[in-house]
Structures are given as C-alpha cells and as structure tokens.
Amino acid sequence: MKSAITISLVTQAKGGPFVYWDGLADGCARAAALGFGAVEIFPPSAHALDIAELQGLLDHHKLKVAAIGTGGGWLVHKWTLTHPDAAIRKQAREFIREIVDFAGGFGAPAILGSMQGRWENDLTREQALAWLGEALDDLGEHAARHGTVFLYEPLNRYETNLFNRQTAAAAWLRTLKTQNVRLLCDLYHMNIEESDLAAALRECGPLVGHIHFADSNRRAIGMGHTDIAPIIAALRDISYKGYLSAEILPLPDSDAAAKRTIESFHKVSEMTGD
Ligand code: LER
Ligand code: MN
C-alpha cells in the first residue's frame, strides 16, 4: 500500500477534510518532507491546474498524483450528475471529463464524490441511478483511454442518498456496462454507515480502488476510535496495493495531522510487511 495526502485548492471548501491549503508548491514540499509518496489534489476545476507546474513539482519532490477530486464542481457551481436539469447534468459530466483527462495525463484516477448528487422531490431514485449509471459508463470508458480507472465514492447519509454502503454500491457497479469503475472507500463515511468495515472491504474485493485514510472523527488515523488493524488485514487479504490517502481535517493543524498520518502509515505498513 502507498501513502498519499490531500491538498485543497478550493477556497469554498475551507473547513473541509483536506490537509494542506496553501497551494501546490507548499503542499508538495511539506508532503515530501514527511516522506509521503503522493498527493491527492482537490482543484476548483481542471483549468486551475497547470500540467508543467505540477510535473515540475512532482519531479522535484519525487511525488506522484494519487487521485484528483471533482467535488469543486459541486462546491463552486452546484453541478451534479443527477441534477433534474439536463443542461446541468451535461456541464457536470464535461467538468468531470476534463479532470479525468488531466489526471489521466499523470496516470491518476479522478474521483466522483459530491458530484453524484441525490434523489429528492420529483426525482425518483430509479431515474437518478439511471443517469448516474450512464455517466459512469461513459466516464469509466473515458478513463480507460488513459489507462486509468474512474473512482466512485459512496458517501454517508448526510451527503447523499444514492449509495451509503460499499457493498450496495459494489453490487450496482457490477451491473454497469463499464468494468473500469472502482470504489473509493472512505473510512470516515464507512465508520458512519457500515456495521463491519473489514467485512465490507473483503466483500468488495477487487472493486476497492482507493482508500480515504481517515479516523472515525475525520482526523488522522490514530486520533479517533477506529480500530485500523482489522481494516488493514482485510485490505492485505484482498491484495489491495493502492493508496491510503489522508482526506482528513487539518487538526490540530495541517503539519500535526500530516505527521500523525505518516506515523500511522508506517505502523500499518509494518502490519502488512510492505
Ligand atoms: C469526498 O472525498 C468526500 O469524502 C466527501 O465527504 C466530500 O467532502
Ligand atoms: Mn472521501
């Protein structure tokens, strides 16, 4: 398993679960100094990112891109893939496609979290899932052109009502035409929704594509009450080789949260013998 830490470039996300907030150069320097292998970036859009600038930082600090989030499309524009307005759904998909392309150039996947939206009012769950499935078929195949996967993240009940539990999402992903979408399993959301985190991960098996490495209170692993040992054992048993990426609150501050994360990462690496 590999370590990663989040950098947010979205001012509207202030107070959100991201570790570094002072730009890519600052975030990459701090991540590399602590020994992280990769950064996960949360941009306001693909246009806010510069290929040469990011490549330069990655080369200089010997970092990789773990993933790029699309939640800026929700926070900045309120666009979702299940919006009742077809024009907004189209803009949402275009916004995500541009991030798939940018991330794909770095061999990294894009993440669908908040932009999945929710069903409510006149919109049925069936219709919302039909729109979401069609978008995932398209975006999954688009990611495949870059040799990457596309990540779908079930969220807790306060953030979506489409899928809250990993196994329900996995069963639905298996019905799609595309085979190129994987689950992003966020341990914070799972702590709220799952009865047994390790069992859920085992059941999802090869569909597990990325982990948001967060404790029960969305702080660094080790700062809440999640029992990480059985979770790591489950990930080892399903041969998970991807990232443990810290999408966590910068508490008590960014550097302390990052330091605690890398210490926890080293501890779990010892458990797996990686
Ligand atoms: C995004 O990765 C996520 O976990 C959501 O809760 C949005 O913050
Ligand atoms: Mn997450």
GROMACS .gro file of C-alpha atoms and ligand atoms in nm:
model
  283
    1MET     CA    1   0.000   0.000   0.000
    2LYS     CA    2   0.111   0.355  -0.073
    3SER     CA    3   0.083   0.682   0.120
    4ALA     CA    4  -0.087   0.999  -0.001
    5ILE     CA    5  -0.205   1.327   0.146
    6THR     CA    6  -0.460   1.584   0.031
    7ILE     CA    7  -0.408   1.937  -0.100
    8SER     CA    8  -0.716   2.159  -0.146
    9LEU     CA    9  -0.705   2.448  -0.393
   10VAL     CA   10  -1.073   2.532  -0.339
   11THR     CA   11  -1.127   2.832  -0.112
   12GLN     CA   12  -1.500   2.748  -0.084
   13ALA     CA   13  -1.400   2.417   0.081
   14LYS     CA   14  -1.249   2.595   0.386
   15GLY     CA   15  -1.319   2.387   0.695
   16GLY     CA   16  -1.332   2.073   0.480
   17PRO     CA   17  -1.137   1.749   0.518
   18PHE     CA   18  -0.812   1.841   0.344
   19VAL     CA   19  -0.469   1.863   0.499
   20TYR     CA   20  -0.284   2.130   0.301
   21TRP     CA   21  -0.438   2.459   0.192
   22ASP     CA   22  -0.156   2.685   0.078
   23GLY     CA   23  -0.110   2.585  -0.283
   24LEU     CA   24   0.053   2.300  -0.471
   25ALA     CA   25   0.413   2.409  -0.417
   26ASP     CA   26   0.368   2.436  -0.040
   27GLY     CA   27   0.167   2.112  -0.014
   28CYS     CA   28   0.410   1.911  -0.225
   29ALA     CA   29   0.712   2.040  -0.029
   30ARG     CA   30   0.552   1.954   0.307
   31ALA     CA   31   0.429   1.614   0.187
   32ALA     CA   32   0.770   1.520   0.052
   33ALA     CA   33   0.950   1.639   0.367
   34LEU     CA   34   0.744   1.391   0.571
   35GLY     CA   35   0.803   1.108   0.324
   36PHE     CA   36   0.462   1.080   0.157
   37GLY     CA   37   0.470   0.910  -0.180
   38ALA     CA   38   0.188   1.102  -0.344
   39VAL     CA   39  -0.056   1.390  -0.327
   40GLU     CA   40  -0.431   1.387  -0.386
   41ILE     CA   41  -0.545   1.719  -0.530
   42PHE     CA   42  -0.881   1.893  -0.488
   43PRO     CA   43  -0.895   2.169  -0.755
   44PRO     CA   44  -1.176   2.415  -0.838
   45SER     CA   45  -1.157   2.279  -1.196
   46ALA     CA   46  -0.912   2.118  -1.438
   47HIS     CA   47  -0.838   2.466  -1.574
   48ALA     CA   48  -0.699   2.575  -1.238
   49LEU     CA   49  -0.418   2.320  -1.277
   50ASP     CA   50  -0.108   2.365  -1.489
   51ILE     CA   51   0.049   2.049  -1.633
   52ALA     CA   52   0.406   2.184  -1.645
   53GLU     CA   53   0.388   2.335  -1.296
   54LEU     CA   54   0.256   2.013  -1.142
   55GLN     CA   55   0.503   1.793  -1.333
   56GLY     CA   56   0.787   2.016  -1.215
   57LEU     CA   57   0.680   1.984  -0.851
   58LEU     CA   58   0.635   1.607  -0.878
   59ASP     CA   59   0.978   1.562  -1.038
   60HIS     CA   60   1.148   1.792  -0.788
   61HIS     CA   61   0.992   1.624  -0.484
   62LYS     CA   62   0.973   1.269  -0.626
   63LEU     CA   63   0.598   1.255  -0.571
   64LYS     CA   64   0.312   1.102  -0.766
   65VAL     CA   65  -0.051   1.206  -0.808
   66ALA     CA   66  -0.271   0.960  -0.617
   67ALA     CA   67  -0.604   1.097  -0.748
   68ILE     CA   68  -0.782   1.420  -0.836
   69GLY     CA   69  -1.118   1.511  -0.682
   70THR     CA   70  -1.413   1.665  -0.867
   71GLY     CA   71  -1.605   1.800  -0.566
   72GLY     CA   72  -1.517   2.156  -0.676
   73GLY     CA   73  -1.790   2.122  -0.939
   74TRP     CA   74  -2.042   2.084  -0.658
   75LEU     CA   75  -1.893   2.339  -0.420
   76VAL     CA   76  -1.832   2.610  -0.678
   77HIS     CA   77  -2.120   2.553  -0.926
   78LYS     CA   78  -2.367   2.314  -0.753
   79TRP     CA   79  -2.343   2.084  -1.056
   80THR     CA   80  -2.425   1.712  -1.020
   81LEU     CA   81  -2.463   1.411  -1.250
   82THR     CA   82  -2.819   1.358  -1.120
   83HIS     CA   83  -2.946   1.716  -1.142
   84PRO     CA   84  -3.305   1.733  -1.280
   85ASP     CA   85  -3.188   1.986  -1.543
   86ALA     CA   86  -3.029   1.806  -1.842
   87ALA     CA   87  -2.810   2.108  -1.924
   88ILE     CA   88  -2.658   2.100  -1.575
   89ARG     CA   89  -2.603   1.724  -1.591
   90LYS     CA   90  -2.417   1.781  -1.918
   91GLN     CA   91  -2.199   2.056  -1.767
   92ALA     CA   92  -2.129   1.830  -1.469
   93ARG     CA   93  -2.015   1.547  -1.694
   94GLU     CA   94  -1.796   1.779  -1.903
   95PHE     CA   95  -1.637   1.923  -1.585
   96ILE     CA   96  -1.556   1.569  -1.464
   97ARG     CA   97  -1.433   1.457  -1.807
   98GLU     CA   98  -1.178   1.741  -1.806
   99ILE     CA   99  -1.050   1.624  -1.468
  100VAL     CA  100  -1.033   1.263  -1.596
  101ASP     CA  101  -0.817   1.393  -1.882
  102PHE     CA  102  -0.590   1.599  -1.658
  103ALA     CA  103  -0.549   1.322  -1.401
  104GLY     CA  104  -0.506   1.063  -1.676
  105GLY     CA  105  -0.200   1.252  -1.802
  106PHE     CA  106  -0.042   1.181  -1.463
  107GLY     CA  107  -0.155   0.818  -1.456
  108ALA     CA  108  -0.406   0.903  -1.183
  109PRO     CA  109  -0.781   0.847  -1.147
  110ALA     CA  110  -1.048   1.113  -1.100
  111ILE     CA  111  -1.293   1.079  -0.808
  112LEU     CA  112  -1.670   1.115  -0.815
  113GLY     CA  113  -1.791   1.207  -0.465
  114SER     CA  114  -2.016   1.508  -0.407
  115MET     CA  115  -2.096   1.550  -0.777
  116GLN     CA  116  -2.305   1.232  -0.771
  117GLY     CA  117  -2.585   1.439  -0.614
  118ARG     CA  118  -2.901   1.287  -0.461
  119TRP     CA  119  -3.260   1.194  -0.543
  120GLU     CA  120  -3.531   1.415  -0.396
  121ASN     CA  121  -3.858   1.596  -0.474
  122ASP     CA  122  -3.994   1.474  -0.811
  123LEU     CA  123  -3.678   1.281  -0.900
  124THR     CA  124  -3.703   0.908  -0.828
  125ARG     CA  125  -3.407   0.701  -0.710
  126GLU     CA  126  -3.450   0.486  -1.019
  127GLN     CA  127  -3.414   0.783  -1.253
  128ALA     CA  128  -3.117   0.924  -1.058
  129LEU     CA  129  -2.939   0.588  -1.074
  130ALA     CA  130  -3.012   0.557  -1.446
  131TRP     CA  131  -2.844   0.896  -1.505
  132LEU     CA  132  -2.558   0.813  -1.272
  133GLY     CA  133  -2.503   0.473  -1.436
  134GLU     CA  134  -2.498   0.623  -1.783
  135ALA     CA  135  -2.243   0.884  -1.670
  136LEU     CA  136  -2.023   0.621  -1.503
  137ASP     CA  137  -2.032   0.402  -1.815
  138ASP     CA  138  -1.912   0.700  -2.017
  139LEU     CA  139  -1.653   0.832  -1.767
  140GLY     CA  140  -1.524   0.484  -1.685
  141GLU     CA  141  -1.456   0.412  -2.052
  142HIS     CA  142  -1.306   0.758  -2.093
  143ALA     CA  143  -1.062   0.690  -1.808
  144ALA     CA  144  -0.971   0.358  -1.972
  145ARG     CA  145  -0.832   0.555  -2.272
  146HIS     CA  146  -0.572   0.696  -2.031
  147GLY     CA  147  -0.505   0.353  -1.880
  148THR     CA  148  -0.659   0.465  -1.551
  149VAL     CA  149  -0.975   0.372  -1.361
  150PHE     CA  150  -1.257   0.603  -1.252
  151LEU     CA  151  -1.337   0.617  -0.880
  152TYR     CA  152  -1.689   0.623  -0.738
  153GLU     CA  153  -1.721   0.713  -0.370
  154PRO     CA  154  -2.024   0.617  -0.159
  155LEU     CA  155  -2.082   0.895   0.096
  156ASN     CA  156  -2.253   0.898   0.434
  157ARG     CA  157  -2.629   0.963   0.461
  158TYR     CA  158  -2.586   1.336   0.529
  159GLU     CA  159  -2.411   1.387   0.193
  160THR     CA  160  -2.602   1.159  -0.048
  161ASN     CA  161  -2.893   0.916  -0.051
  162LEU     CA  162  -2.778   0.724  -0.361
  163PHE     CA  163  -2.530   0.479  -0.206
  164ASN     CA  164  -2.411   0.495   0.155
  165ARG     CA  165  -2.270   0.144   0.192
  166GLN     CA  166  -1.984  -0.008  -0.007
  167THR     CA  167  -2.140  -0.348  -0.072
  168ALA     CA  168  -2.461  -0.198  -0.212
  169ALA     CA  169  -2.256   0.028  -0.437
  170ALA     CA  170  -2.038  -0.266  -0.544
  171ALA     CA  171  -2.342  -0.475  -0.640
  172TRP     CA  172  -2.471  -0.187  -0.851
  173LEU     CA  173  -2.130  -0.118  -1.015
  174ARG     CA  174  -2.123  -0.482  -1.125
  175THR     CA  175  -2.443  -0.420  -1.327
  176LEU     CA  176  -2.287  -0.138  -1.532
  177LYS     CA  177  -2.153  -0.186  -1.885
  178THR     CA  178  -1.813  -0.049  -1.793
  179GLN     CA  179  -1.573  -0.264  -1.593
  180ASN     CA  180  -1.347   0.034  -1.530
  181VAL     CA  181  -1.505   0.199  -1.226
  182ARG     CA  182  -1.366   0.119  -0.881
  183LEU     CA  183  -1.483   0.208  -0.532
  184LEU     CA  184  -1.329   0.480  -0.327
  185CYS     CA  185  -1.381   0.354   0.028
  186ASP     CA  186  -1.361   0.648   0.270
  187LEU     CA  187  -1.308   0.508   0.620
  188TYR     CA  188  -1.484   0.811   0.771
  189HIS     CA  189  -1.804   0.753   0.573
  190MET     CA  190  -1.776   0.379   0.638
  191ASN     CA  191  -1.748   0.440   1.012
  192ILE     CA  192  -2.092   0.603   0.995
  193GLU     CA  193  -2.261   0.356   0.761
  194GLU     CA  194  -2.106   0.007   0.789
  195SER     CA  195  -2.156  -0.241   1.067
  196ASP     CA  196  -1.823  -0.414   0.990
  197LEU     CA  197  -1.570  -0.215   0.787
  198ALA     CA  198  -1.331  -0.505   0.732
  199ALA     CA  199  -1.610  -0.738   0.617
  200ALA     CA  200  -1.736  -0.475   0.371
  201LEU     CA  201  -1.389  -0.433   0.222
  202ARG     CA  202  -1.348  -0.809   0.190
  203GLU     CA  203  -1.682  -0.838   0.012
  204CYS     CA  204  -1.593  -0.563  -0.236
  205GLY     CA  205  -1.255  -0.731  -0.305
  206PRO     CA  206  -1.107  -0.627  -0.639
  207LEU     CA  207  -1.352  -0.339  -0.675
  208VAL     CA  208  -1.169  -0.148  -0.399
  209GLY     CA  209  -0.968   0.111  -0.590
  210HIS     CA  210  -0.871   0.379  -0.340
  211ILE     CA  211  -0.893   0.442   0.034
  212HIS     CA  212  -0.954   0.767   0.217
  213PHE     CA  213  -0.746   0.705   0.527
  214ALA     CA  214  -0.944   0.884   0.798
  215ASP     CA  215  -1.031   0.804   1.158
  216SER     CA  216  -1.387   0.792   1.299
  217ASN     CA  217  -1.388   1.168   1.368
  218ARG     CA  218  -1.231   1.250   1.030
  219ARG     CA  219  -0.897   1.325   1.195
  220ALA     CA  220  -0.568   1.149   1.120
  221ILE     CA  221  -0.571   0.773   1.175
  222GLY     CA  222  -0.477   0.728   1.539
  223MET     CA  223  -0.670   1.036   1.656
  224GLY     CA  224  -1.017   0.876   1.669
  225HIS     CA  225  -1.157   0.539   1.775
  226THR     CA  226  -1.139   0.337   1.453
  227ASP     CA  227  -0.965   0.003   1.503
  228ILE     CA  228  -0.735   0.010   1.200
  229ALA     CA  229  -0.575  -0.337   1.240
  230PRO     CA  230  -0.869  -0.545   1.106
  231ILE     CA  231  -0.917  -0.297   0.821
  232ILE     CA  232  -0.555  -0.329   0.714
  233ALA     CA  233  -0.577  -0.708   0.747
  234ALA     CA  234  -0.880  -0.706   0.515
  235LEU     CA  235  -0.700  -0.484   0.261
  236ARG     CA  236  -0.400  -0.715   0.272
  237ASP     CA  237  -0.625  -1.020   0.224
  238ILE     CA  238  -0.785  -0.870  -0.088
  239SER     CA  239  -0.434  -0.782  -0.217
  240TYR     CA  240  -0.507  -0.409  -0.216
  241LYS     CA  241  -0.199  -0.229  -0.348
  242GLY     CA  242  -0.340   0.123  -0.386
  243TYR     CA  243  -0.321   0.441  -0.181
  244LEU     CA  244  -0.408   0.513   0.179
  245SER     CA  245  -0.483   0.879   0.118
  246ALA     CA  246  -0.541   1.114   0.410
  247GLU     CA  247  -0.857   1.309   0.335
  248ILE     CA  248  -0.886   1.445   0.687
  249LEU     CA  249  -0.943   1.763   0.883
  250PRO     CA  250  -0.624   1.966   0.935
  251LEU     CA  251  -0.646   1.927   1.313
  252PRO     CA  252  -0.494   2.035   1.540
  253ASP     CA  253  -0.314   2.185   1.239
  254SER     CA  254  -0.202   2.069   0.894
  255ASP     CA  255   0.152   1.968   0.992
  256ALA     CA  256   0.042   1.776   1.303
  257ALA     CA  257  -0.233   1.594   1.108
  258ALA     CA  258   0.016   1.505   0.835
  259LYS     CA  259   0.279   1.387   1.081
  260ARG     CA  260   0.030   1.169   1.267
  261THR     CA  261  -0.088   1.024   0.934
  262ILE     CA  262   0.259   0.924   0.817
  263GLU     CA  263   0.334   0.770   1.158
  264SER     CA  264   0.012   0.566   1.132
  265PHE     CA  265   0.100   0.473   0.775
  266HIS     CA  266   0.440   0.338   0.886
  267LYS     CA  267   0.271   0.139   1.163
  268VAL     CA  268   0.023  -0.021   0.923
  269SER     CA  269   0.300  -0.089   0.670
  270GLU     CA  270   0.471  -0.293   0.941
  271MET     CA  271   0.147  -0.492   0.982
  272THR     CA  272   0.141  -0.579   0.612
  273GLY     CA  273   0.515  -0.626   0.575
  274ASP     CA  274   0.506  -0.386   0.276
  275LER     C1  275  -1.502   1.340  -0.077
  275LER     O1  276  -1.395   1.252  -0.092
  275LER     C2  277  -1.577   1.312   0.045
  275LER     O2  278  -1.543   1.225   0.121
  275LER     C3  279  -1.696   1.391   0.074
  275LER     O3  280  -1.731   1.379   0.209
  275LER     C4  281  -1.685   1.536   0.038
  275LER     O4  282  -1.610   1.604   0.132
  276MN      MN  283  -1.370   1.095   0.086
   0.00000   0.00000   0.00000
